[in-house]
Amino acid sequence: MSQVHISHHPLVQHKLALLRDERTDPKKFRELVREISTMLVYEATTDLVTESATVPTPLGRSAAQRLADRIGLVPVLRAGLGMVEGVWQMLPGAEVWHIGLARDERTLQPVAYYSRLPIRPTVDVCLVLDPMLATGGSATAAVDTLKKWGAERIKFIGIVAARPGVERFTAAHPDVPLHLAAVDEQLNEAGLIVPGLGDAGDRMFGTG
Ligand code: PRP
């Protein structure tokens, strides 16, 4: 599982504890998703390409590095939407392309219902955003879509994953790193991560 990166940062883990807590209301839940996303993207972007530049300081000129990679954020609707603002804190110039996938509650298979991608990739790196990776079906399908579209450098940023889903995803896409706050051991018969945090979309949007 060398492509699986779990953040052990104390602030991530502290906020994850609050996020898991069933007493956390939707407003706080959204705030925590945003904050955790900001920290995870910081850790997930250490290999972005920069280019040399020179900037004027009040006292002279300084050599500097500027981000050269163009970044696209691909939130998986619905719950991935909650991560966009947090990632934008770090990457305000990132484009956002939406993919809609809903998991069929009976078959647990992802059903695609929306895709808003340009004809060909306009970015160098795609960051797929979805707080939950359960069976791994949705994350795998989202990356399948991006690869068919022509994306070459893809990373997945999630918050809580289940081990079976991580194994399925890394088998399908061994080139795509996963950046997560936790990997839980189990899925229940309804395909929910145990202990997990419940349904992130429902907790975020106050539904369910
Ligand atoms: C949840 C979650 C992922 C998916 C994970 O979304 O946000 O997209 O399920 O499950 P999987 O790994 O088994 O595919 P859901 O389909 O419930 O839609 P929602 O975000 O609209 O609630």
JSON list of N, CA and C and ligand atoms in Angstrom, two decimals, residues 76-80 101-105 108-110 113 130-139 165 168 187 191 193 199-202 205 207, ligand 1:
[
{"chain": "A", "resi": 76, "resn": "VAL", "atom": "N", "xyz": [-16.37, 14.75, -6.29]},
{"chain": "A", "resi": 76, "resn": "VAL", "atom": "CA", "xyz": [-17.40, 13.76, -6.62]},
{"chain": "A", "resi": 76, "resn": "VAL", "atom": "C", "xyz": [-18.66, 14.17, -5.86]},
{"chain": "A", "resi": 77, "resn": "LEU", "atom": "N", "xyz": [-19.71, 14.52, -6.61]},
{"chain": "A", "resi": 77, "resn": "LEU", "atom": "CA", "xyz": [-20.97, 14.95, -5.98]},
{"chain": "A", "resi": 77, "resn": "LEU", "atom": "C", "xyz": [-21.60, 13.76, -5.26]},
{"chain": "A", "resi": 78, "resn": "ARG", "atom": "N", "xyz": [-22.24, 14.09, -4.14]},
{"chain": "A", "resi": 78, "resn": "ARG", "atom": "CA", "xyz": [-22.37, 15.38, -3.53]},
{"chain": "A", "resi": 78, "resn": "ARG", "atom": "C", "xyz": [-21.23, 15.72, -2.56]},
{"chain": "A", "resi": 79, "resn": "ALA", "atom": "N", "xyz": [-20.82, 14.70, -1.78]},
{"chain": "A", "resi": 79, "resn": "ALA", "atom": "CA", "xyz": [-20.01, 15.01, -0.60]},
{"chain": "A", "resi": 79, "resn": "ALA", "atom": "C", "xyz": [-18.67, 15.68, -0.94]},
{"chain": "A", "resi": 80, "resn": "GLY", "atom": "N", "xyz": [-18.14, 15.40, -2.12]},
{"chain": "A", "resi": 80, "resn": "GLY", "atom": "CA", "xyz": [-16.87, 16.00, -2.50]},
{"chain": "A", "resi": 80, "resn": "GLY", "atom": "C", "xyz": [-16.94, 17.52, -2.57]},
{"chain": "A", "resi": 101, "resn": "LEU", "atom": "N", "xyz": [-21.73, 11.03, -9.01]},
{"chain": "A", "resi": 101, "resn": "LEU", "atom": "CA", "xyz": [-21.87, 9.57, -8.87]},
{"chain": "A", "resi": 101, "resn": "LEU", "atom": "C", "xyz": [-22.70, 9.32, -7.62]},
{"chain": "A", "resi": 102, "resn": "ALA", "atom": "N", "xyz": [-23.71, 8.49, -7.75]},
{"chain": "A", "resi": 102, "resn": "ALA", "atom": "CA", "xyz": [-24.48, 8.11, -6.56]},
{"chain": "A", "resi": 102, "resn": "ALA", "atom": "C", "xyz": [-24.44, 6.59, -6.47]},
{"chain": "A", "resi": 103, "resn": "ARG", "atom": "N", "xyz": [-24.22, 6.13, -5.27]},
{"chain": "A", "resi": 103, "resn": "ARG", "atom": "CA", "xyz": [-24.13, 4.68, -5.10]},
{"chain": "A", "resi": 103, "resn": "ARG", "atom": "C", "xyz": [-25.53, 4.09, -4.98]},
{"chain": "A", "resi": 104, "resn": "ASP", "atom": "N", "xyz": [-25.82, 3.10, -5.83]},
{"chain": "A", "resi": 104, "resn": "ASP", "atom": "CA", "xyz": [-27.10, 2.41, -5.75]},
{"chain": "A", "resi": 104, "resn": "ASP", "atom": "C", "xyz": [-27.13, 1.66, -4.42]},
{"chain": "A", "resi": 105, "resn": "GLU", "atom": "N", "xyz": [-28.14, 1.95, -3.59]},
{"chain": "A", "resi": 105, "resn": "GLU", "atom": "CA", "xyz": [-28.15, 1.38, -2.24]},
{"chain": "A", "resi": 105, "resn": "GLU", "atom": "C", "xyz": [-28.30, -0.13, -2.22]},
{"chain": "A", "resi": 108, "resn": "LEU", "atom": "N", "xyz": [-24.84, -1.40, -4.51]},
{"chain": "A", "resi": 108, "resn": "LEU", "atom": "CA", "xyz": [-23.62, -0.69, -4.07]},
{"chain": "A", "resi": 108, "resn": "LEU", "atom": "C", "xyz": [-22.74, -0.25, -5.23]},
{"chain": "A", "resi": 109, "resn": "GLN", "atom": "N", "xyz": [-23.29, -0.33, -6.45]},
{"chain": "A", "resi": 109, "resn": "GLN", "atom": "CA", "xyz": [-22.52, 0.12, -7.62]},
{"chain": "A", "resi": 109, "resn": "GLN", "atom": "C", "xyz": [-22.73, 1.62, -7.85]},
{"chain": "A", "resi": 110, "resn": "PRO", "atom": "N", "xyz": [-21.66, 2.34, -8.26]},
{"chain": "A", "resi": 110, "resn": "PRO", "atom": "CA", "xyz": [-21.84, 3.76, -8.54]},
{"chain": "A", "resi": 110, "resn": "PRO", "atom": "C", "xyz": [-22.61, 3.98, -9.83]},
{"chain": "A", "resi": 113, "resn": "TYR", "atom": "N", "xyz": [-24.35, 10.25, -12.91]},
{"chain": "A", "resi": 113, "resn": "TYR", "atom": "CA", "xyz": [-25.49, 11.08, -13.31]},
{"chain": "A", "resi": 113, "resn": "TYR", "atom": "C", "xyz": [-25.09, 12.46, -13.77]},
{"chain": "A", "resi": 130, "resn": "ASP", "atom": "N", "xyz": [-13.32, 13.41, -2.49]},
{"chain": "A", "resi": 130, "resn": "ASP", "atom": "CA", "xyz": [-14.50, 12.73, -1.96]},
{"chain": "A", "resi": 130, "resn": "ASP", "atom": "C", "xyz": [-14.15, 12.31, -0.53]},
{"chain": "A", "resi": 131, "resn": "PRO", "atom": "N", "xyz": [-14.92, 12.75, 0.46]},
{"chain": "A", "resi": 131, "resn": "PRO", "atom": "CA", "xyz": [-14.53, 12.42, 1.84]},
{"chain": "A", "resi": 131, "resn": "PRO", "atom": "C", "xyz": [-14.57, 10.93, 2.17]},
{"chain": "A", "resi": 132, "resn": "MET", "atom": "N", "xyz": [-15.38, 10.16, 1.41]},
{"chain": "A", "resi": 132, "resn": "MET", "atom": "CA", "xyz": [-15.55, 8.75, 1.76]},
{"chain": "A", "resi": 132, "resn": "MET", "atom": "C", "xyz": [-15.12, 7.83, 0.63]},
{"chain": "A", "resi": 133, "resn": "LEU", "atom": "N", "xyz": [-14.39, 6.79, 0.98]},
{"chain": "A", "resi": 133, "resn": "LEU", "atom": "CA", "xyz": [-14.08, 5.71, 0.03]},
{"chain": "A", "resi": 133, "resn": "LEU", "atom": "C", "xyz": [-14.47, 4.44, 0.75]},
{"chain": "A", "resi": 134, "resn": "ALA", "atom": "N", "xyz": [-15.61, 3.86, 0.37]},
{"chain": "A", "resi": 134, "resn": "ALA", "atom": "CA", "xyz": [-16.15, 2.70, 1.10]},
{"chain": "A", "resi": 134, "resn": "ALA", "atom": "C", "xyz": [-15.79, 1.41, 0.36]},
{"chain": "A", "resi": 135, "resn": "THR", "atom": "N", "xyz": [-16.63, 1.00, -0.62]},
{"chain": "A", "resi": 135, "resn": "THR", "atom": "CA", "xyz": [-16.26, -0.19, -1.41]},
{"chain": "A", "resi": 135, "resn": "THR", "atom": "C", "xyz": [-15.18, 0.17, -2.42]},
{"chain": "A", "resi": 136, "resn": "GLY", "atom": "N", "xyz": [-15.00, 1.47, -2.64]},
{"chain": "A", "resi": 136, "resn": "GLY", "atom": "CA", "xyz": [-14.01, 1.93, -3.64]},
{"chain": "A", "resi": 136, "resn": "GLY", "atom": "C", "xyz": [-14.59, 2.06, -5.03]},
{"chain": "A", "resi": 137, "resn": "GLY", "atom": "N", "xyz": [-15.87, 1.70, -5.20]},
{"chain": "A", "resi": 137, "resn": "GLY", "atom": "CA", "xyz": [-16.47, 1.73, -6.53]},
{"chain": "A", "resi": 137, "resn": "GLY", "atom": "C", "xyz": [-16.54, 3.15, -7.11]},
{"chain": "A", "resi": 138, "resn": "SER", "atom": "N", "xyz": [-16.94, 4.11, -6.29]},
{"chain": "A", "resi": 138, "resn": "SER", "atom": "CA", "xyz": [-17.10, 5.49, -6.80]},
{"chain": "A", "resi": 138, "resn": "SER", "atom": "C", "xyz": [-15.74, 6.09, -7.14]},
{"chain": "A", "resi": 139, "resn": "ALA", "atom": "N", "xyz": [-14.77, 5.92, -6.26]},
{"chain": "A", "resi": 139, "resn": "ALA", "atom": "CA", "xyz": [-13.43, 6.48, -6.51]},
{"chain": "A", "resi": 139, "resn": "ALA", "atom": "C", "xyz": [-12.82, 5.85, -7.76]},
{"chain": "A", "resi": 165, "resn": "GLY", "atom": "N", "xyz": [-12.02, -1.23, 0.33]},
{"chain": "A", "resi": 165, "resn": "GLY", "atom": "CA", "xyz": [-12.14, -0.27, -0.77]},
{"chain": "A", "resi": 165, "resn": "GLY", "atom": "C", "xyz": [-10.79, 0.25, -1.22]},
{"chain": "A", "resi": 168, "resn": "ARG", "atom": "N", "xyz": [-9.26, -2.45, -3.35]},
{"chain": "A", "resi": 168, "resn": "ARG", "atom": "CA", "xyz": [-9.89, -2.48, -4.69]},
{"chain": "A", "resi": 168, "resn": "ARG", "atom": "C", "xyz": [-9.37, -1.32, -5.54]},
{"chain": "A", "resi": 187, "resn": "LEU", "atom": "N", "xyz": [-16.36, -2.73, 6.44]},
{"chain": "A", "resi": 187, "resn": "LEU", "atom": "CA", "xyz": [-17.60, -2.23, 5.84]},
{"chain": "A", "resi": 187, "resn": "LEU", "atom": "C", "xyz": [-18.72, -3.10, 6.40]},
{"chain": "A", "resi": 191, "resn": "GLY", "atom": "N", "xyz": [-22.65, -1.57, 3.17]},
{"chain": "A", "resi": 191, "resn": "GLY", "atom": "CA", "xyz": [-21.55, -0.90, 2.49]},
{"chain": "A", "resi": 191, "resn": "GLY", "atom": "C", "xyz": [-21.10, 0.37, 3.17]},
{"chain": "A", "resi": 193, "resn": "ILE", "atom": "N", "xyz": [-18.88, 2.41, 6.02]},
{"chain": "A", "resi": 193, "resn": "ILE", "atom": "CA", "xyz": [-17.60, 2.22, 6.71]},
{"chain": "A", "resi": 193, "resn": "ILE", "atom": "C", "xyz": [-17.86, 2.17, 8.22]},
{"chain": "A", "resi": 199, "resn": "ASP", "atom": "N", "xyz": [-22.91, 8.78, 6.80]},
{"chain": "A", "resi": 199, "resn": "ASP", "atom": "CA", "xyz": [-22.95, 9.20, 5.39]},
{"chain": "A", "resi": 199, "resn": "ASP", "atom": "C", "xyz": [-22.53, 10.67, 5.33]},
{"chain": "A", "resi": 200, "resn": "ALA", "atom": "N", "xyz": [-21.36, 10.92, 4.75]},
{"chain": "A", "resi": 200, "resn": "ALA", "atom": "CA", "xyz": [-20.81, 12.29, 4.75]},
{"chain": "A", "resi": 200, "resn": "ALA", "atom": "C", "xyz": [-21.75, 13.27, 4.04]},
{"chain": "A", "resi": 201, "resn": "GLY", "atom": "N", "xyz": [-22.34, 12.84, 2.91]},
{"chain": "A", "resi": 201, "resn": "GLY", "atom": "CA", "xyz": [-23.24, 13.73, 2.18]},
{"chain": "A", "resi": 201, "resn": "GLY", "atom": "C", "xyz": [-24.43, 14.12, 3.04]},
{"chain": "A", "resi": 202, "resn": "ASP", "atom": "N", "xyz": [-25.03, 13.16, 3.70]},
{"chain": "A", "resi": 202, "resn": "ASP", "atom": "CA", "xyz": [-26.20, 13.44, 4.55]},
{"chain": "A", "resi": 202, "resn": "ASP", "atom": "C", "xyz": [-25.82, 14.34, 5.72]},
{"chain": "A", "resi": 205, "resn": "PHE", "atom": "N", "xyz": [-25.13, 17.96, 4.32]},
{"chain": "A", "resi": 205, "resn": "PHE", "atom": "CA", "xyz": [-26.26, 18.71, 3.77]},
{"chain": "A", "resi": 205, "resn": "PHE", "atom": "C", "xyz": [-27.52, 18.59, 4.62]},
{"chain": "A", "resi": 207, "resn": "THR", "atom": "N", "xyz": [-29.39, 16.00, 5.26]},
{"chain": "A", "resi": 207, "resn": "THR", "atom": "CA", "xyz": [-30.42, 15.12, 4.69]},
{"chain": "A", "resi": 207, "resn": "THR", "atom": "C", "xyz": [-30.34, 13.73, 5.34]},
{"chain": "B", "resi": 1, "resn": "PRP", "atom": "C1", "xyz": [-20.81, 8.29, -0.89]},
{"chain": "B", "resi": 1, "resn": "PRP", "atom": "C2", "xyz": [-19.41, 8.89, -0.81]},
{"chain": "B", "resi": 1, "resn": "PRP", "atom": "C3", "xyz": [-18.73, 8.32, -2.01]},
{"chain": "B", "resi": 1, "resn": "PRP", "atom": "C4", "xyz": [-19.33, 6.94, -2.08]},
{"chain": "B", "resi": 1, "resn": "PRP", "atom": "C5", "xyz": [-18.39, 5.95, -1.45]},
{"chain": "B", "resi": 1, "resn": "PRP", "atom": "O1", "xyz": [-21.57, 9.00, -1.79]},
{"chain": "B", "resi": 1, "resn": "PRP", "atom": "O2", "xyz": [-19.41, 10.30, -0.78]},
{"chain": "B", "resi": 1, "resn": "PRP", "atom": "O3", "xyz": [-18.96, 9.04, -3.20]},
{"chain": "B", "resi": 1, "resn": "PRP", "atom": "O4", "xyz": [-20.57, 6.97, -1.36]},
{"chain": "B", "resi": 1, "resn": "PRP", "atom": "O5", "xyz": [-18.88, 4.66, -1.59]},
{"chain": "B", "resi": 1, "resn": "PRP", "atom": "P1", "xyz": [-18.15, 3.56, -2.48]},
{"chain": "B", "resi": 1, "resn": "PRP", "atom": "O6", "xyz": [-16.70, 3.67, -2.19]},
{"chain": "B", "resi": 1, "resn": "PRP", "atom": "O7", "xyz": [-18.75, 2.29, -1.98]},
{"chain": "B", "resi": 1, "resn": "PRP", "atom": "O8", "xyz": [-18.48, 3.82, -3.91]},
{"chain": "B", "resi": 1, "resn": "PRP", "atom": "P2", "xyz": [-23.06, 8.61, -2.15]},
{"chain": "B", "resi": 1, "resn": "PRP", "atom": "O9", "xyz": [-23.09, 7.69, -3.33]},
{"chain": "B", "resi": 1, "resn": "PRP", "atom": "O10", "xyz": [-23.77, 8.17, -0.91]},
{"chain": "B", "resi": 1, "resn": "PRP", "atom": "O11", "xyz": [-23.64, 9.99, -2.66]},
{"chain": "B", "resi": 1, "resn": "PRP", "atom": "P3", "xyz": [-23.77, 11.41, -1.94]},
{"chain": "B", "resi": 1, "resn": "PRP", "atom": "O12", "xyz": [-22.39, 11.99, -1.85]},
{"chain": "B", "resi": 1, "resn": "PRP", "atom": "O13", "xyz": [-24.65, 12.15, -2.88]},
{"chain": "B", "resi": 1, "resn": "PRP", "atom": "O14", "xyz": [-24.38, 11.19, -0.58]}
]
